CSV table of C-alpha atoms in Angstrom, one decimal:
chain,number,residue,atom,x,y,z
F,1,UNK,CA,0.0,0.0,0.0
F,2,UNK,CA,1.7,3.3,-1.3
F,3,UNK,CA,2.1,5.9,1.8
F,4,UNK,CA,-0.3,9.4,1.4
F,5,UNK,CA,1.9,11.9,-0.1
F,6,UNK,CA,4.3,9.2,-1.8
F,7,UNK,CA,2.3,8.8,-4.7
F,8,UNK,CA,2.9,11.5,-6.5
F,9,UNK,CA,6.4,10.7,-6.1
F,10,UNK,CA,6.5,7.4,-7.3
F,11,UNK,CA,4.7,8.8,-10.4
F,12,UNK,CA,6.8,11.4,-11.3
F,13,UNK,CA,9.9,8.5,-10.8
F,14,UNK,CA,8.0,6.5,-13.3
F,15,UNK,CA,7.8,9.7,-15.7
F,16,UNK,CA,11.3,10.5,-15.1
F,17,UNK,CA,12.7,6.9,-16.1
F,18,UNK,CA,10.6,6.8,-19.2
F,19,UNK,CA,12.3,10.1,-20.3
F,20,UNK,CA,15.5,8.5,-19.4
F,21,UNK,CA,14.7,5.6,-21.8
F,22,UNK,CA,13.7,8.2,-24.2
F,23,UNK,CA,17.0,10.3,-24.2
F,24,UNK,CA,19.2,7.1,-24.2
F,25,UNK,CA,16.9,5.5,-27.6
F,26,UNK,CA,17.7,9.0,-29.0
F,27,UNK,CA,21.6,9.2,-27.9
F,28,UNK,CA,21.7,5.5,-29.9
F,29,UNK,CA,20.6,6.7,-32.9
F,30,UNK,CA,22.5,9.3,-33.3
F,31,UNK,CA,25.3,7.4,-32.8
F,32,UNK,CA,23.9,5.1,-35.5
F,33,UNK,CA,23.8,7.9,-37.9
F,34,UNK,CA,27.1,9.2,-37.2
F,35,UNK,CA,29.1,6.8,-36.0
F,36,UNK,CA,32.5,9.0,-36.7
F,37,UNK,CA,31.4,11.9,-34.4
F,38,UNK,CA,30.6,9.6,-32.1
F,39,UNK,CA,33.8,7.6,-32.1
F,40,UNK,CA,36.1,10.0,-34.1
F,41,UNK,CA,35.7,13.0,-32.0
F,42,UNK,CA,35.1,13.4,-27.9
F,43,UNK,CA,33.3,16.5,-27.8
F,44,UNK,CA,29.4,16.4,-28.6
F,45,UNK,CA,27.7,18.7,-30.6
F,46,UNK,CA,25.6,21.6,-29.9
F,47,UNK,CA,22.9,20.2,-30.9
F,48,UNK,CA,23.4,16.9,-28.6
F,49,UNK,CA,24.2,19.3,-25.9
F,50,UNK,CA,20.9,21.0,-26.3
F,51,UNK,CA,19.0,18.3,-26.5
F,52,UNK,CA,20.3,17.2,-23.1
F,53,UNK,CA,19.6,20.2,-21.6
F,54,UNK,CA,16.1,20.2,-22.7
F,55,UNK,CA,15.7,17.0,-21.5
F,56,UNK,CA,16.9,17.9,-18.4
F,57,UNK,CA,14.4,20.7,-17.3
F,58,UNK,CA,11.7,18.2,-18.6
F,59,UNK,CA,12.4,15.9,-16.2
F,60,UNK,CA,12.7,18.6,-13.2
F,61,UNK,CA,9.6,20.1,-14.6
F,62,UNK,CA,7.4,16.4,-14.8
F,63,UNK,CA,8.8,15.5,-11.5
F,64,UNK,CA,7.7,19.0,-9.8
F,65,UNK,CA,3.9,18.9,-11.6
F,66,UNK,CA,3.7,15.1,-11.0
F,67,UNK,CA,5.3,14.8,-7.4
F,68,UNK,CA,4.9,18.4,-4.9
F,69,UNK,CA,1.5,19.5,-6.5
F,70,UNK,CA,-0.2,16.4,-5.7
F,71,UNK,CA,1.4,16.4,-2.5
F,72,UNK,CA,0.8,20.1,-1.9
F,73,UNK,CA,-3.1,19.2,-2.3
F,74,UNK,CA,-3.4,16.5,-0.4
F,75,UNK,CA,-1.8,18.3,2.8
F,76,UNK,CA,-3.9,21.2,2.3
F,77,UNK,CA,-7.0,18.5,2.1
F,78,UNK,CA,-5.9,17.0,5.5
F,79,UNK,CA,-5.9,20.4,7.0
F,80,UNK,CA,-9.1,21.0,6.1
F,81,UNK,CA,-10.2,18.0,7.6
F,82,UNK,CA,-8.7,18.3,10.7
F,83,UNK,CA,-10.0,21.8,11.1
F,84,UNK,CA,-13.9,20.3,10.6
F,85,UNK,CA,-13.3,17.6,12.8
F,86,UNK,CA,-12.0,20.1,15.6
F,87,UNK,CA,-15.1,22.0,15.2
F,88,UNK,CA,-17.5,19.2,15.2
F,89,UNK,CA,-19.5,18.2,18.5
F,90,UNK,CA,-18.1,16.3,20.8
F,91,UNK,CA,-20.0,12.4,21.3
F,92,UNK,CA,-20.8,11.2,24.8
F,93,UNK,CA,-22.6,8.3,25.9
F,94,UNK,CA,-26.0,9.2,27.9
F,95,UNK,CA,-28.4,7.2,30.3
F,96,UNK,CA,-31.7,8.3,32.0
F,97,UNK,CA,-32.5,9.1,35.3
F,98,UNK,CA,-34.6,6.1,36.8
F,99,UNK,CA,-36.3,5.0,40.0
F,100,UNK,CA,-34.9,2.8,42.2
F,101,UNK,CA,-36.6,-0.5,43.5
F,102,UNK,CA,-39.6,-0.5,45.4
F,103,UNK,CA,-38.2,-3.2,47.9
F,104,UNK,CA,-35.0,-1.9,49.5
F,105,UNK,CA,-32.1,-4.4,50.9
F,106,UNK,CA,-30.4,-3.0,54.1
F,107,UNK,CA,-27.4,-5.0,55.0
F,108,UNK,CA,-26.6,-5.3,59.2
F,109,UNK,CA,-23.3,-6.6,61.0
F,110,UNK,CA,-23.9,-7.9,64.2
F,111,UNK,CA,-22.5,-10.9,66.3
F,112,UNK,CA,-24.2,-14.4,66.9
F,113,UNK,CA,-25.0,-15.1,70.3
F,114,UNK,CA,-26.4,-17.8,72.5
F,115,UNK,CA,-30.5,-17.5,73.0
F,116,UNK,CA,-29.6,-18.9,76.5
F,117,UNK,CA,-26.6,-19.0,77.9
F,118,UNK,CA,-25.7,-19.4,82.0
F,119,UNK,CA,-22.8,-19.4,84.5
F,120,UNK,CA,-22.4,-22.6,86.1
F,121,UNK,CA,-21.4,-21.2,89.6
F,122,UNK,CA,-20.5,-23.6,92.9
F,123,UNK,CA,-22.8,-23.8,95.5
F,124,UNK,CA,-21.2,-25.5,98.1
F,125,UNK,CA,-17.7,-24.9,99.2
F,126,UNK,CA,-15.3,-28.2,99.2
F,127,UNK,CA,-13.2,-30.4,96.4
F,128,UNK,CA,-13.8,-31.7,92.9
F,129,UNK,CA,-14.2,-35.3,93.7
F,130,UNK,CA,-15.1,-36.2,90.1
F,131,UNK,CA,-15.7,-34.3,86.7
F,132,UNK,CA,-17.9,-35.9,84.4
F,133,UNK,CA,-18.4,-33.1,81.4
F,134,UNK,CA,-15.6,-31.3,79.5
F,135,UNK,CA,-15.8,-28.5,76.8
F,136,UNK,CA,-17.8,-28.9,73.7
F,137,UNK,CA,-19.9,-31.5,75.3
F,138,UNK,CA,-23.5,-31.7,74.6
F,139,UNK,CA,-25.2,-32.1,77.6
F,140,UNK,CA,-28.9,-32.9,78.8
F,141,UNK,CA,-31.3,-30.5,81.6
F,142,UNK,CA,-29.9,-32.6,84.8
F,143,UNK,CA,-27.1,-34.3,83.3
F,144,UNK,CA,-24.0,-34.7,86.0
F,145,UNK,CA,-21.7,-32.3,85.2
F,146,UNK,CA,-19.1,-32.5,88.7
F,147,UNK,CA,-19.1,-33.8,92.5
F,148,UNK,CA,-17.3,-31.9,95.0
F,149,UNK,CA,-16.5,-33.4,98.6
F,150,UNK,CA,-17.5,-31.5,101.4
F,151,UNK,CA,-17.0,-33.5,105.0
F,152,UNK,CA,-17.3,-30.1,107.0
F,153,UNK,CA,-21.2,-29.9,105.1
F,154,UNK,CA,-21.7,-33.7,106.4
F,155,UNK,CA,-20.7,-32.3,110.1
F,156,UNK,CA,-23.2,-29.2,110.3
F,157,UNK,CA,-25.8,-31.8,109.1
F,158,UNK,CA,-25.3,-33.6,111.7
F,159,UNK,CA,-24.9,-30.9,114.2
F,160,UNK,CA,-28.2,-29.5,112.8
F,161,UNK,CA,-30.2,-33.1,113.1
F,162,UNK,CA,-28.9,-32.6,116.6
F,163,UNK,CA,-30.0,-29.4,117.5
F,164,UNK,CA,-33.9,-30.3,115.7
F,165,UNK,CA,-33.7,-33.6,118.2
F,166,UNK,CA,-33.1,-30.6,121.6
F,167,UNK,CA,-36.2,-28.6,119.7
F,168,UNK,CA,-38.1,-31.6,119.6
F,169,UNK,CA,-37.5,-32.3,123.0
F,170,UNK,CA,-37.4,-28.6,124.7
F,171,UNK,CA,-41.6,-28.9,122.8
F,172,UNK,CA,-42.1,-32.1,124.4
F,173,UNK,CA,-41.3,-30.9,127.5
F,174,UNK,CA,-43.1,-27.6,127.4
F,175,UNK,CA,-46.1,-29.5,126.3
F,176,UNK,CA,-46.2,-31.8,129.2
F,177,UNK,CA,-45.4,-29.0,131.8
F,178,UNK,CA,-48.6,-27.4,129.5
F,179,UNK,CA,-50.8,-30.2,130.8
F,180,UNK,CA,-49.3,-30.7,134.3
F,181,UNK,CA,-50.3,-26.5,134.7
F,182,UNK,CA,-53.7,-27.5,133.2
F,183,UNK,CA,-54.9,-29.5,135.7
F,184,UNK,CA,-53.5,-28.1,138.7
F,185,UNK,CA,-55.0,-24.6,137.5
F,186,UNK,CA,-58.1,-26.6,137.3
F,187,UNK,CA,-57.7,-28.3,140.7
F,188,UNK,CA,-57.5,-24.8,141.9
F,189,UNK,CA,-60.4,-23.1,140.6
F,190,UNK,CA,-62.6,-25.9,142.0
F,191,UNK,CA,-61.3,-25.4,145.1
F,192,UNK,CA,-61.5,-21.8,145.0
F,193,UNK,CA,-65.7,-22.6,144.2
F,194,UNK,CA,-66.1,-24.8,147.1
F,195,UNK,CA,-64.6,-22.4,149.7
F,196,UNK,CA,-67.0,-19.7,148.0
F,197,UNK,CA,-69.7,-21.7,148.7
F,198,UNK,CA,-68.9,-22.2,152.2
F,199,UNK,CA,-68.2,-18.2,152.9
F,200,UNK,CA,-71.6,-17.4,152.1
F,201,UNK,CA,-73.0,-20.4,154.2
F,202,UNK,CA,-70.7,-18.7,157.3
F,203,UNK,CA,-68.6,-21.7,157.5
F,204,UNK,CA,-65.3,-21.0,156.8
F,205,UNK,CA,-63.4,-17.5,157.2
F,206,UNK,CA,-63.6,-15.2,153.9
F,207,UNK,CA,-59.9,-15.1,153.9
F,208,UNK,CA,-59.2,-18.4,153.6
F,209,UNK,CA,-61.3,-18.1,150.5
F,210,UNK,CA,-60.0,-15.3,149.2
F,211,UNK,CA,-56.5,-17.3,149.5
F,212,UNK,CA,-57.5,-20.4,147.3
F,213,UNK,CA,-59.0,-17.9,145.0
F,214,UNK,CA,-55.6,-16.4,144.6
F,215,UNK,CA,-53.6,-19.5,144.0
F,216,UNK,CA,-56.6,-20.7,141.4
F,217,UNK,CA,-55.8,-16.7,139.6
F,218,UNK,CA,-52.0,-17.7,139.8
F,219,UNK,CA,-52.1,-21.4,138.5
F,220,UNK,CA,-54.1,-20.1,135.6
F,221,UNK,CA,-51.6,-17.2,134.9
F,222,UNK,CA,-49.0,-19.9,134.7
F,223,UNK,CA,-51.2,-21.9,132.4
F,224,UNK,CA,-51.0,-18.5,129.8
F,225,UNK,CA,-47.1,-18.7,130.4
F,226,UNK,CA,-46.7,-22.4,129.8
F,227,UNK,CA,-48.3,-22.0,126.7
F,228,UNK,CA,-46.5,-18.9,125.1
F,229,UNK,CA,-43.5,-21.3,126.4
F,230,UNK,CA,-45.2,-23.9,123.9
F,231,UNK,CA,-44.7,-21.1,121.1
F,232,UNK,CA,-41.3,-20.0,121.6
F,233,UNK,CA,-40.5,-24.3,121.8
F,234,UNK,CA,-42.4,-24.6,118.0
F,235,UNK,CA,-40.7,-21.6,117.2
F,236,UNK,CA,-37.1,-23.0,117.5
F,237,UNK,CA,-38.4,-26.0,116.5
F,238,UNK,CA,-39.1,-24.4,113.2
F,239,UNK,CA,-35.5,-22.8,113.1
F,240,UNK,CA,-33.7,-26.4,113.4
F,241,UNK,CA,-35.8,-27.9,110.8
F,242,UNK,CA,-35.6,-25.0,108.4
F,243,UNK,CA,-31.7,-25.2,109.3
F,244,UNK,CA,-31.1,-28.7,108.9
F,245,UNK,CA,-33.6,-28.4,105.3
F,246,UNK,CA,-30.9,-25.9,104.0
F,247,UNK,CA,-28.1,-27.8,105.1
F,248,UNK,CA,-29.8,-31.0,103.4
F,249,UNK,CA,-30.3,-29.3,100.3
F,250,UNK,CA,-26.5,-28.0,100.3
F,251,UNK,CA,-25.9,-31.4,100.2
F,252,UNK,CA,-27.6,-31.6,97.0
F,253,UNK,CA,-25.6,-29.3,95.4
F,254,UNK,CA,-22.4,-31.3,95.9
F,255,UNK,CA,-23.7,-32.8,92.5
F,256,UNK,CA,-23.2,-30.1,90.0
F,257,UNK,CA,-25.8,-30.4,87.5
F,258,UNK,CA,-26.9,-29.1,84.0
F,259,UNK,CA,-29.8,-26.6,83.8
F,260,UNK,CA,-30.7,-27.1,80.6
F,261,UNK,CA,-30.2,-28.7,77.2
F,262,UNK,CA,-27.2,-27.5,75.6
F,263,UNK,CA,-23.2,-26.9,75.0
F,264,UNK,CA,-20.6,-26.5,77.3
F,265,UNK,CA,-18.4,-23.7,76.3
F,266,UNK,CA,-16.4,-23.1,79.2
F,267,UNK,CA,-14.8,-25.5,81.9
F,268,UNK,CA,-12.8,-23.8,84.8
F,269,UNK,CA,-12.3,-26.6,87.3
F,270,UNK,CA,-10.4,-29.9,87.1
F,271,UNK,CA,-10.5,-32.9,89.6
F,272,UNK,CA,-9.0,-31.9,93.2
F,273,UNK,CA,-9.4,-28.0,92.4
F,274,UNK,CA,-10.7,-25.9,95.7
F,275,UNK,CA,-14.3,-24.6,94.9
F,276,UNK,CA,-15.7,-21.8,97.2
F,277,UNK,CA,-19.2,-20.9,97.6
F,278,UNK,CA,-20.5,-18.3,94.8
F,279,UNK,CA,-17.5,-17.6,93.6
F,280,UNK,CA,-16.0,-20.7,91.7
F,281,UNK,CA,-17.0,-20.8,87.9
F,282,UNK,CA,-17.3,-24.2,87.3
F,283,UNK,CA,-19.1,-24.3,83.6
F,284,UNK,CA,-20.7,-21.9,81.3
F,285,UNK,CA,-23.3,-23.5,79.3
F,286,UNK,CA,-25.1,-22.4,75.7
F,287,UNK,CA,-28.2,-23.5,74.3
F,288,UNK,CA,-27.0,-23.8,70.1
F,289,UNK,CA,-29.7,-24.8,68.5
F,290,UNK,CA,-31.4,-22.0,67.9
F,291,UNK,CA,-29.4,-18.5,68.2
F,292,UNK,CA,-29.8,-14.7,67.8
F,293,UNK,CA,-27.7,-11.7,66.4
F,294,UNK,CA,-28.2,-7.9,67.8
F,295,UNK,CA,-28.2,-5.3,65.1
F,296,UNK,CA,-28.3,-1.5,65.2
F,297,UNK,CA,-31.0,-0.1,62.4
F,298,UNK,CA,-30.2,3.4,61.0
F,299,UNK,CA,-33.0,5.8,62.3
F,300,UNK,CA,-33.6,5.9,58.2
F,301,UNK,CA,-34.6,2.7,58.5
F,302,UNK,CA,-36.1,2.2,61.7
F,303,UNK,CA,-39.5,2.2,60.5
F,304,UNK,CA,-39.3,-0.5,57.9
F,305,UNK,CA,-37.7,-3.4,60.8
F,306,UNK,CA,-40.7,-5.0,62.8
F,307,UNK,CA,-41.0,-8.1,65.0
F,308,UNK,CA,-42.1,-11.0,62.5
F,309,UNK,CA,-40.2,-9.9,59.3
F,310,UNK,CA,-38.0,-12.4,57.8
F,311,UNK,CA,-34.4,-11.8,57.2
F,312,UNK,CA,-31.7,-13.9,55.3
F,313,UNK,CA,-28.0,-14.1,57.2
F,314,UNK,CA,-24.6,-14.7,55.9
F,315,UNK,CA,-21.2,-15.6,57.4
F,316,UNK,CA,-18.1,-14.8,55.2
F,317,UNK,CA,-17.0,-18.4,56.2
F,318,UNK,CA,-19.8,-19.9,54.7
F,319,UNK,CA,-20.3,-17.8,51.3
F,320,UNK,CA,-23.0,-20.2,49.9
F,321,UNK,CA,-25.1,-20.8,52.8
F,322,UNK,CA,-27.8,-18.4,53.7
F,323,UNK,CA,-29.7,-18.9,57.1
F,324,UNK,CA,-33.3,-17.7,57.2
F,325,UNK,CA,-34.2,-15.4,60.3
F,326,UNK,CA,-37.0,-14.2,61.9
F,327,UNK,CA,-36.9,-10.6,63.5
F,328,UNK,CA,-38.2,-11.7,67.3
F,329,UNK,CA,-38.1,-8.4,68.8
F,330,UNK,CA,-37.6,-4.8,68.9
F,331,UNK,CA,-36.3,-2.5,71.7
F,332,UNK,CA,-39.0,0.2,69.9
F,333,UNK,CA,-36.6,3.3,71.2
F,334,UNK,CA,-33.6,5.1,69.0
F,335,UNK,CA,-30.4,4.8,71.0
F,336,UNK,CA,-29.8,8.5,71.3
F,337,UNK,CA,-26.1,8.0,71.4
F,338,UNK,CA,-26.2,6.6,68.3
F,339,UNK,CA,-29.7,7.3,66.5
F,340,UNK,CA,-30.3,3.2,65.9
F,341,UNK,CA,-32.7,0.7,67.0
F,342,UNK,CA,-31.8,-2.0,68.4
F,343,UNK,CA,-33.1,-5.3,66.9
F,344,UNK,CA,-32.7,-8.9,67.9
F,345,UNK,CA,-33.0,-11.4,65.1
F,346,UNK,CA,-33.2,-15.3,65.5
F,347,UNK,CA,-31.9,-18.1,63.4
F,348,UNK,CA,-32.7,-22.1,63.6
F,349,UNK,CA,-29.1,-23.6,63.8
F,350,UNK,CA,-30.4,-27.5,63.1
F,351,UNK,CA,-27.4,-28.7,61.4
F,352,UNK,CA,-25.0,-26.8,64.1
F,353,UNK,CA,-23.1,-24.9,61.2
F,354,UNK,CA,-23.1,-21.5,63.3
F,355,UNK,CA,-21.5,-20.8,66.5
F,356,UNK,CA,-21.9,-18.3,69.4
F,357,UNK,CA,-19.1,-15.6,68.8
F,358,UNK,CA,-19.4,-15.9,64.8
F,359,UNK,CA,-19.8,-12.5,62.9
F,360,UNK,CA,-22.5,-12.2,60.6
F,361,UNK,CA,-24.4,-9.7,57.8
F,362,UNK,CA,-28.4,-9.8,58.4
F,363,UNK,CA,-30.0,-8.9,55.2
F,364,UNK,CA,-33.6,-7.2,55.3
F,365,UNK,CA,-35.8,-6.9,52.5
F,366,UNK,CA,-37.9,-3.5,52.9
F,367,UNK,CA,-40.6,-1.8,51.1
F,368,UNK,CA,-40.3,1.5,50.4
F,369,UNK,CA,-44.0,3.7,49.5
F,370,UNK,CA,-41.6,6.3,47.6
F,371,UNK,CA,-38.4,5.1,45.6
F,372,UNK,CA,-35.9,7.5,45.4
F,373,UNK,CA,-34.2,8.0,42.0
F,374,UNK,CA,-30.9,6.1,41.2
F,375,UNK,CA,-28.0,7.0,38.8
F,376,UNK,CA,-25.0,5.7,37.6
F,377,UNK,CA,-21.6,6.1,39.6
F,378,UNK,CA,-20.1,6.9,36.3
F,379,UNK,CA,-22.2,10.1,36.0
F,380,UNK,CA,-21.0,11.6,39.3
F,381,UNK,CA,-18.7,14.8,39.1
F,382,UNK,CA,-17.7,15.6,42.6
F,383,UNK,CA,-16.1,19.3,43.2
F,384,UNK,CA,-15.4,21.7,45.4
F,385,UNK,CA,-19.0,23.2,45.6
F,386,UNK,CA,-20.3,19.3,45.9
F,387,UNK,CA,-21.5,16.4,43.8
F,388,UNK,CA,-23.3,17.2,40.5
F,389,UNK,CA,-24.1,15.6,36.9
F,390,UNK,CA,-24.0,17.0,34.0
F,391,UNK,CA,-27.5,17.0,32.1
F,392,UNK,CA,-28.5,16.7,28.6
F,393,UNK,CA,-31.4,19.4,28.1
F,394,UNK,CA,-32.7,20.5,25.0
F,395,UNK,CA,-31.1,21.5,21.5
F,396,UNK,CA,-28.5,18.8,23.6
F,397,UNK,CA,-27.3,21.7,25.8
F,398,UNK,CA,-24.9,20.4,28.9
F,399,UNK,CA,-26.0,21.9,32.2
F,400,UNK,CA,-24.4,21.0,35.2
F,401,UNK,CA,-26.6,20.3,38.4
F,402,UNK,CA,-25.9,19.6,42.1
F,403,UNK,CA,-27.9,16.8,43.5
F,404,UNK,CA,-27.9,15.2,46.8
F,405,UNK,CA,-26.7,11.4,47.4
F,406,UNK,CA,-28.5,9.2,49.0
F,407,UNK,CA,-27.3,5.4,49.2
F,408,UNK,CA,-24.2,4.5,47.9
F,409,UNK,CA,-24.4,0.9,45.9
F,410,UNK,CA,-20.8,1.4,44.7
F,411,UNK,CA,-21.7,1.5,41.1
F,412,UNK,CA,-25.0,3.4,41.7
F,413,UNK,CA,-26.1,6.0,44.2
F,414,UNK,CA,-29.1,7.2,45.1
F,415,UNK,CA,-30.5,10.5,44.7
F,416,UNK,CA,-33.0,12.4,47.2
F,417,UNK,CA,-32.8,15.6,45.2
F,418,UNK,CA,-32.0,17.8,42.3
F,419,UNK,CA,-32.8,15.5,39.7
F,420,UNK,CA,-36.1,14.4,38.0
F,421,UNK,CA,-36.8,10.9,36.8
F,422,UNK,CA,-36.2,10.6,32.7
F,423,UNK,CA,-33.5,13.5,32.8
F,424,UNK,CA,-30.7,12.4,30.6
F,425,UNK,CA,-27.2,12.4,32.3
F,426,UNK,CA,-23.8,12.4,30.7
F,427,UNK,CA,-21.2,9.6,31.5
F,428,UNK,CA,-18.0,9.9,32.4
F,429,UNK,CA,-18.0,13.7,31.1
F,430,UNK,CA,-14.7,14.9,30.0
F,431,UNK,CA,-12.9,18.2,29.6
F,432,UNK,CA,-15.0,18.6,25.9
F,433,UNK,CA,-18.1,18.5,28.0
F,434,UNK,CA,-18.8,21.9,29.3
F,435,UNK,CA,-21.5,23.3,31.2
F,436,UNK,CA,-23.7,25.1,28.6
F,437,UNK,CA,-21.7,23.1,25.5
F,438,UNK,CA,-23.5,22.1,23.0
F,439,UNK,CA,-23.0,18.0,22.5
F,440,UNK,CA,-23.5,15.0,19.9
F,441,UNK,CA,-25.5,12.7,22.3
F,442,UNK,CA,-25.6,8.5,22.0
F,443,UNK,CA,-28.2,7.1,24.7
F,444,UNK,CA,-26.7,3.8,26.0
F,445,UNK,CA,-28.1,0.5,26.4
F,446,UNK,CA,-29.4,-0.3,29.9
F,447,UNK,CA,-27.2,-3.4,30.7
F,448,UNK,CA,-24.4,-1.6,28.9
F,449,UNK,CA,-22.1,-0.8,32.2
């Protein structure tokens, strides 16, 4: 393929060669006709010599018309069409301003706790005689978990079936002093009657009387205190057995025991370890078959989250597995610290994949009554007086508008104002595209990205 501006060259070559070939068929037949001035003598004639000459300028003139005048033109066409292109419009790609989804997806981090999860504590101070349950365990409501050893609790049982048994018998006692004050209070009283009876017949002295009526007042005064004597006696009575119950049922709790259905997560003791009262963690145990994740809703949102909507969770362990939730409550208040609410979201864990402590994304699904509009990140010009897009108006006139962001999707945002729906925006606007330029404008296909 000949080069532009090469082909007038190679055409006045061609031009030149043939007159070449001309001047040497000439040169021959001279020398054919005169052989002797062409052999006998070594200067040529004037004629030759003109001839030469003139043959000479032809070439320089053919090579000139055939070679730098095309040339010539062709540059000045190039020019030309530089200079038109230069002062064509400049073509962008456009897209239209549309409305967003009606349902929204609002993605939460939270962590995955335990629905139930407990401290198992020591109750009764002694040593681990045996442990029967380690970490990871699964472990049944009443399942033995640990025995401790106690022999100073066996000693204040005893002490405290000993002291019920001196209750027992201080009551007995009280009650048969009871009865013995009964009857001689009784014995009393008749007697007092009898020597009444007789005072008024004039048969005995009214003092006498008066003195067995006396002692019949005091033996039933002592009756009264006898019998409060009988209280105080149940009374203590009471105390030893409610004493010797609690020390009984400390005994019970030398046999650590699971509360529940569940996991053991954390063992702190080991045969032979020292437990003290209320203070010793033995085991913490978790409930993993069904568990919940806490997440903070935007006050944006806060609306659209309600107890009984679904949601789907994800852990970035497990990439294909989504586990369906159930929003179970609400703490219907905006932290004000913050400005979220605080939702609690639970998730069936049959096959045991999730743990407590796992960190996890919570996806909602929300309606929204009015979309907001949604652009392409592409179209976004960010400056010092704030975002704005450059819009295609008519007669294809660029105007630049600010507009307020909503959402950010990463390769669209949402917009909550400035912009209408069906406005066309330009992408990726360069330095060509000026506000109030006029522009060539190509709409662009909507999966196009």
């Amino acid at each position: 393929m000949v080069e532009p501006g090469r082909e007038g060259q190679n055409s006045g070559g061609d031009v030149e060669a043939q007159l070449r070939a001309e001047i040497n068929e000439l040169r021959r037949k001279l020398e054919q006709q005169h052989p002797q001035a062409a052999h006998g003598s070594k200067r040529p004639s004037a004629g030759v010599l003109w001839g030469l000459a003139f043959a000479a300028v032809a070439i320089v003139l053919v090579a000139f018309f055939a070679g730098y005048l095309p040339q010539s033109e062709r540059q000045t066409a190039l020019a030309k069409e530089a200079k038109d292109d230069s002062a064509a419009l400049p073509l962008v790609n456009i897209v239209p301003v549309e409305r967003s989804s009606a349902k929204s997806n609002l993605v939460l981090s939270g962590d995955i706790q335990a629905v139930t999860e407990a401290p198992v504590l020591a109750r009764a101070s002694g040593y681990i005689a045996t442990r029967s349950a380690d970490i990871g365990d699964h472990v049944k409501q009443g399942q033995l978990l640990a025995e401790i050893t106690a022999p100073e609790l066996g000693q204040q049982v005893s002490q405290a079936k000993a002291s019920r048994d001196q209750a027992s018998s201080a009551l007995e006692q009280a009650m048969s002093t009871l009865e013995g004050g009964k009857k001689n209070a009784e014995m009393a009283r008749v007697t007092a009657e009898r020597w009444n009876s007789l005072v008024k017949k004039g048969a005995v002295a009214r003092q006498d009387a008066e003195t067995y009526q006396s002692q019949s007042d005091y033996l039933r005064a002592n009756v009264q205190s006898l019998e409060k004597a009988i209280n105080a006696a149940r009374s203590n009575m009471a105390a030893a057995d409610a004493n010797l119950a609690r020390l009984s049922e400390m005994q019970g709790y030398l046999k650590v025991r699971a509360p529940f259905d569940g996991v053991i997560t954390l063992r702190n003791i080991d045969t032979g370890a020292l437990v003290t009262e209320g203070q010793t963690l033995l085991f913490r145990i978790a409930q993993t078959d069904r568990l919940r994740i806490f997440v903070n809703v935007p006050q944006s949102d806060a609306a659209a989250v309600h107890v009984g909507q679904e949601a789907g969770v994800k852990i970035a362990s497990l990439p294909s597995q989504v586990f369906k939730g159930t929003v179970t409550r609400t703490a219907n208040a905006l932290d004000p610290a913050t400005r979220t609410l605080l939702a609690e979201v639970q998730v069936s864990n049959g096959p045991g994949l999730l743990l407590p402590g796992m960190y996890g994304q919570v996806n909602f699904t929300t309606p929204r009554a009015e979309p907001p509009l949604i652009i392409r990140g592409d179209t976004l010009v960010v400056r010092a007086d704030g975002p704005q897009v450059a819009v295609v108006g008519d007669g294809n006139i660029v105007h630049y508008q600010r507009v307020e962001l909503g959402r950010d999707y990463g390769d669209r945002v949402e917009v909550t104002g400035g912009l209408e729906a069906g406005q066309n925006l330009v992408i990726n606007p360069g330095d060509a595209v000026r506000d109030n330029a006029k522009v060539k404008p190509v709409l662009l296909a909507r999966n196009a990205r």
